[in-house]
GROMACS .gro file of C-alpha atoms in nm:
model
  209
    1MET     CA    1  -0.767  -3.979   0.668
    2ASN     CA    2  -0.375  -3.953   0.730
    3PHE     CA    3  -0.199  -4.283   0.824
    4THR     CA    4  -0.232  -4.218   1.196
    5THR     CA    5  -0.589  -4.194   1.186
    6PHE     CA    6  -0.624  -4.489   1.016
    7TRP     CA    7  -0.401  -4.690   1.243
    8PHE     CA    8  -0.628  -4.581   1.515
    9VAL     CA    9  -0.935  -4.674   1.354
   10LEU     CA   10  -0.771  -4.999   1.232
   11LEU     CA   11  -0.689  -5.111   1.582
   12PHE     CA   12  -1.031  -5.015   1.745
   13CYS     CA   13  -1.182  -5.221   1.534
   14GLY     CA   14  -0.963  -5.538   1.581
   15LEU     CA   15  -1.062  -5.500   1.942
   16VAL     CA   16  -1.423  -5.485   1.872
   17LEU     CA   17  -1.393  -5.793   1.642
   18ALA     CA   18  -1.205  -5.970   1.914
   19GLN     CA   19  -1.471  -5.910   2.201
   20GLU     CA   20  -1.750  -6.031   1.915
   21ASP     CA   21  -1.568  -6.349   1.879
   22GLY     CA   22  -1.670  -6.581   2.146
   23ASN     CA   23  -1.554  -6.895   1.999
   24THR     CA   24  -1.150  -6.774   2.014
   25ALA     CA   25  -1.187  -6.600   2.374
   26GLY     CA   26  -1.313  -6.672   2.728
   27THR     CA   27  -1.571  -6.452   2.916
   28GLU     CA   28  -1.275  -6.305   3.121
   29GLU     CA   29  -1.108  -6.196   2.803
   30ASN     CA   30  -1.410  -6.032   2.656
   31ALA     CA   31  -1.485  -5.850   2.981
   32GLY     CA   32  -1.133  -5.726   2.972
   33LEU     CA   33  -1.136  -5.588   2.639
   34HIS     CA   34  -1.439  -5.468   2.705
   35SER     CA   35  -1.328  -5.246   3.005
   36CYS     CA   36  -1.043  -5.090   2.735
   37PHE     CA   37  -1.317  -4.972   2.476
   38PRO     CA   38  -1.408  -4.636   2.669
   39ASP     CA   39  -1.039  -4.531   2.655
   40MET     CA   40  -0.998  -4.594   2.310
   41CYS     CA   41  -1.308  -4.396   2.236
   42ASP     CA   42  -1.152  -4.116   2.461
   43LEU     CA   43  -0.821  -4.147   2.276
   44LEU     CA   44  -0.982  -4.108   1.944
   45LYS     CA   45  -1.200  -3.821   2.040
   46GLU     CA   46  -0.883  -3.668   2.187
   47PHE     CA   47  -0.715  -3.697   1.840
   48SER     CA   48  -0.960  -3.575   1.649
   49ALA     CA   49  -0.973  -3.284   1.859
   50MET     CA   50  -0.595  -3.256   1.833
   51THR     CA   51  -0.639  -3.302   1.422
   52GLU     CA   52  -0.895  -2.976   1.417
   53LYS     CA   53  -0.677  -2.776   1.673
   54LEU     CA   54  -0.390  -2.852   1.411
   55LYS     CA   55  -0.596  -2.758   1.101
   56ALA     CA   56  -0.713  -2.417   1.305
   57MET     CA   57  -0.343  -2.356   1.359
   58GLU     CA   58  -0.231  -2.391   1.008
   59THR     CA   59  -0.491  -2.160   0.849
   60ARG     CA   60  -0.394  -1.890   1.100
   61LEU     CA   61  -0.018  -1.946   0.996
   62LYS     CA   62  -0.133  -1.932   0.611
   63GLU     CA   63  -0.335  -1.585   0.684
   64SER     CA   64  -0.013  -1.436   0.876
   65GLU     CA   65   0.247  -1.535   0.597
   66ASN     CA   66  -0.015  -1.374   0.359
   67GLN     CA   67  -0.030  -1.060   0.544
   68ILE     CA   68   0.371  -1.089   0.579
   69THR     CA   69   0.364  -1.131   0.201
   70ASP     CA   70   0.159  -0.781   0.122
   71LEU     CA   71   0.374  -0.602   0.404
   72LYS     CA   72   0.681  -0.656   0.216
   73ASN     CA   73   0.522  -0.576  -0.163
   74LYS     CA   74   0.396  -0.272  -0.020
   75GLU     CA   75   0.714  -0.208   0.130
   76ARG     CA   76   0.893  -0.243  -0.228
   77ILE     CA   77   0.678   0.043  -0.369
   78LYS     CA   78   0.874   0.326  -0.360
   79VAL     CA   79   0.757   0.653  -0.526
   80ILE     CA   80   0.973   0.958  -0.490
   81PHE     CA   81   1.003   1.261  -0.745
   82SER     CA   82   1.147   1.617  -0.778
   83ALA     CA   83   1.127   1.849  -1.080
   84ALA     CA   84   1.222   2.214  -1.138
   85LYS     CA   85   1.067   2.454  -1.421
   86GLY     CA   86   1.333   2.412  -1.650
   87ASP     CA   87   1.260   2.665  -1.912
   88GLY     CA   88   1.548   2.870  -1.889
   89ASN     CA   89   1.589   3.181  -1.733
   90ILE     CA   90   1.278   3.356  -1.777
   91ASP     CA   91   0.922   3.467  -1.688
   92ILE     CA   92   0.634   3.229  -1.725
   93GLY     CA   93   0.324   3.460  -1.730
   94PRO     CA   94   0.147   3.622  -1.677
   95PHE     CA   95  -0.169   3.482  -1.871
   96ASN     CA   96  -0.534   3.575  -1.868
   97THR     CA   97  -0.639   3.210  -1.780
   98ALA     CA   98  -0.450   2.936  -1.545
   99LYS     CA   99  -0.217   2.714  -1.696
  100THR     CA  100  -0.081   2.362  -1.561
  101LEU     CA  101   0.279   2.425  -1.535
  102ILE     CA  102   0.486   2.135  -1.687
  103TYR     CA  103   0.816   2.108  -1.479
  104ARG     CA  104   1.054   1.958  -1.744
  105ARG     CA  105   1.357   1.914  -1.536
  106VAL     CA  106   1.308   1.599  -1.373
  107ILE     CA  107   1.565   1.584  -1.076
  108THR     CA  108   1.443   1.246  -0.903
  109ASN     CA  109   1.171   1.002  -1.046
  110ILE     CA  110   1.137   0.697  -0.845
  111GLY     CA  111   0.844   0.502  -0.947
  112ASP     CA  112   0.808   0.709  -1.287
  113ALA     CA  113   0.484   0.832  -1.146
  114TYR     CA  114   0.556   1.216  -1.277
  115ASN     CA  115   0.504   1.278  -1.614
  116ARG     CA  116   0.773   1.577  -1.755
  117PHE     CA  117   0.607   1.603  -2.067
  118THR     CA  118   0.209   1.680  -1.932
  119GLY     CA  119   0.369   1.827  -1.567
  120ILE     CA  120   0.083   1.577  -1.400
  121PHE     CA  121   0.145   1.316  -1.127
  122VAL     CA  122  -0.047   1.013  -1.148
  123ALA     CA  123  -0.070   0.764  -0.808
  124PRO     CA  124   0.017   0.424  -0.881
  125VAL     CA  125  -0.125   0.320  -0.577
  126ALA     CA  126  -0.369   0.393  -0.287
  127GLY     CA  127  -0.215   0.582  -0.019
  128VAL     CA  128  -0.117   0.921   0.175
  129TYR     CA  129   0.135   1.149  -0.056
  130TYR     CA  130   0.329   1.442   0.016
  131PHE     CA  131   0.350   1.724  -0.208
  132SER     CA  132   0.539   2.049  -0.209
  133ILE     CA  133   0.613   2.341  -0.416
  134PHE     CA  134   0.827   2.643  -0.426
  135TYR     CA  135   0.857   2.952  -0.664
  136HIS     CA  136   1.100   3.230  -0.734
  137ALA     CA  137   0.971   3.543  -0.899
  138GLY     CA  138   1.093   3.895  -0.987
  139GLY     CA  139   0.786   4.082  -0.807
  140ARG     CA  140   0.672   4.291  -1.110
  141TYR     CA  141   0.350   4.117  -1.115
  142PRO     CA  142   0.179   3.888  -0.841
  143ALA     CA  143   0.283   3.565  -0.797
  144SER     CA  144   0.061   3.243  -0.729
  145LEU     CA  145   0.036   2.871  -0.775
  146ALA     CA  146  -0.187   2.615  -0.660
  147ILE     CA  147  -0.169   2.243  -0.623
  148TYR     CA  148  -0.497   2.041  -0.728
  149LYS     CA  149  -0.591   1.713  -0.659
  150ASN     CA  150  -0.810   1.600  -0.969
  151ASP     CA  151  -0.983   1.904  -1.060
  152GLN     CA  152  -1.024   2.030  -0.704
  153VAL     CA  153  -0.770   2.293  -0.520
  154THR     CA  154  -0.583   2.143  -0.237
  155VAL     CA  155  -0.328   2.446  -0.149
  156MET     CA  156  -0.206   2.788  -0.280
  157THR     CA  157   0.070   3.004  -0.229
  158GLY     CA  158   0.106   3.392  -0.340
  159HIS     CA  159   0.255   3.719  -0.341
  160ASN     CA  160   0.154   4.083  -0.410
  161PRO     CA  161   0.360   4.267  -0.651
  162SER     CA  162   0.666   4.381  -0.497
  163LYS     CA  163   0.984   4.584  -0.526
  164SER     CA  164   1.252   4.334  -0.470
  165ALA     CA  165   1.226   3.944  -0.603
  166ILE     CA  166   0.986   3.722  -0.425
  167ASN     CA  167   1.009   3.366  -0.324
  168GLY     CA  168   0.711   3.158  -0.180
  169GLY     CA  169   0.606   2.772  -0.133
  170ASN     CA  170   0.353   2.544   0.036
  171ALA     CA  171   0.304   2.156   0.091
  172VAL     CA  172   0.013   1.939   0.161
  173PHE     CA  173  -0.057   1.578   0.292
  174LEU     CA  174  -0.317   1.413   0.035
  175GLN     CA  175  -0.497   1.092   0.040
  176LEU     CA  176  -0.538   0.968  -0.309
  177GLN     CA  177  -0.657   0.645  -0.487
  178ARG     CA  178  -0.498   0.485  -0.769
  179GLY     CA  179  -0.524   0.706  -1.069
  180ASP     CA  180  -0.593   1.014  -0.913
  181GLN     CA  181  -0.394   1.318  -1.075
  182VAL     CA  182  -0.183   1.601  -0.887
  183PHE     CA  183  -0.028   1.876  -1.047
  184VAL     CA  184   0.005   2.264  -1.001
  185ARG     CA  185  -0.158   2.551  -1.195
  186LEU     CA  186  -0.037   2.890  -1.249
  187VAL     CA  187  -0.316   3.122  -1.107
  188ARG     CA  188  -0.418   3.358  -1.418
  189ASN     CA  189  -0.279   3.704  -1.403
  190THR     CA  190   0.023   3.611  -1.214
  191TYR     CA  191   0.354   3.475  -1.331
  192VAL     CA  192   0.674   3.268  -1.167
  193TRP     CA  193   1.062   3.263  -1.266
  194GLY     CA  194   1.103   2.975  -1.492
  195SER     CA  195   1.493   2.852  -1.412
  196LEU     CA  196   1.611   2.526  -1.375
  197TYR     CA  197   1.644   2.574  -0.996
  198HIS     CA  198   1.429   2.819  -0.846
  199THR     CA  199   1.071   2.667  -0.920
  200THR     CA  200   0.984   2.296  -0.814
  201PHE     CA  201   0.767   2.038  -0.769
  202SER     CA  202   0.810   1.763  -0.585
  203GLY     CA  203   0.639   1.472  -0.384
  204PHE     CA  204   0.643   1.128  -0.228
  205LEU     CA  205   0.440   0.830  -0.111
  206VAL     CA  206   0.425   0.848   0.273
  207THR     CA  207   0.206   0.489   0.325
  208GLN     CA  208  -0.007   0.268   0.138
  209MET     CA  209  -0.374   0.264   0.245
   0.00000   0.00000   0.00000
């Protein structure tokens, strides 16, 4: 009980005692006090209702503060990366099995979600992410790459052999859970050019979920 409530209760009890003490007050006085008691009860009821409303408002304000804090925390999480194959001016492939490409030249890696030693991006938070791949190849063999989410192909890009150099790419939005892996595989019997600049893998967090 807070101080204000205690004061009202004390005042009410004092009035009750004053009415019941027939030796210290006359009949008219007691009748006057009796007529005030309903008003006091109404005041106490109103005060109690106001207290409950204030408590409810405090609870809603606290919930709003928590929601604002969560939004601020989400805004602080930044995930952006971009990497190039970075093996020098050499062909990568063709191989008789599919190969996970390791993009060794890291251009940007905000959030450290991309691993330059494995070529795998690991989602640090649940959300929607955007990924893109681009490649360059000489045209002597087919070229084909696929973006994987865990062990599932999401999108692919490719080109048949050509008399001139070829370029290609693709992009995808993926809804990921924390810990999901995204990486690029070179399709078997295909190849790409492994320069410092042409064949790239990039992505960023669009929004948390």
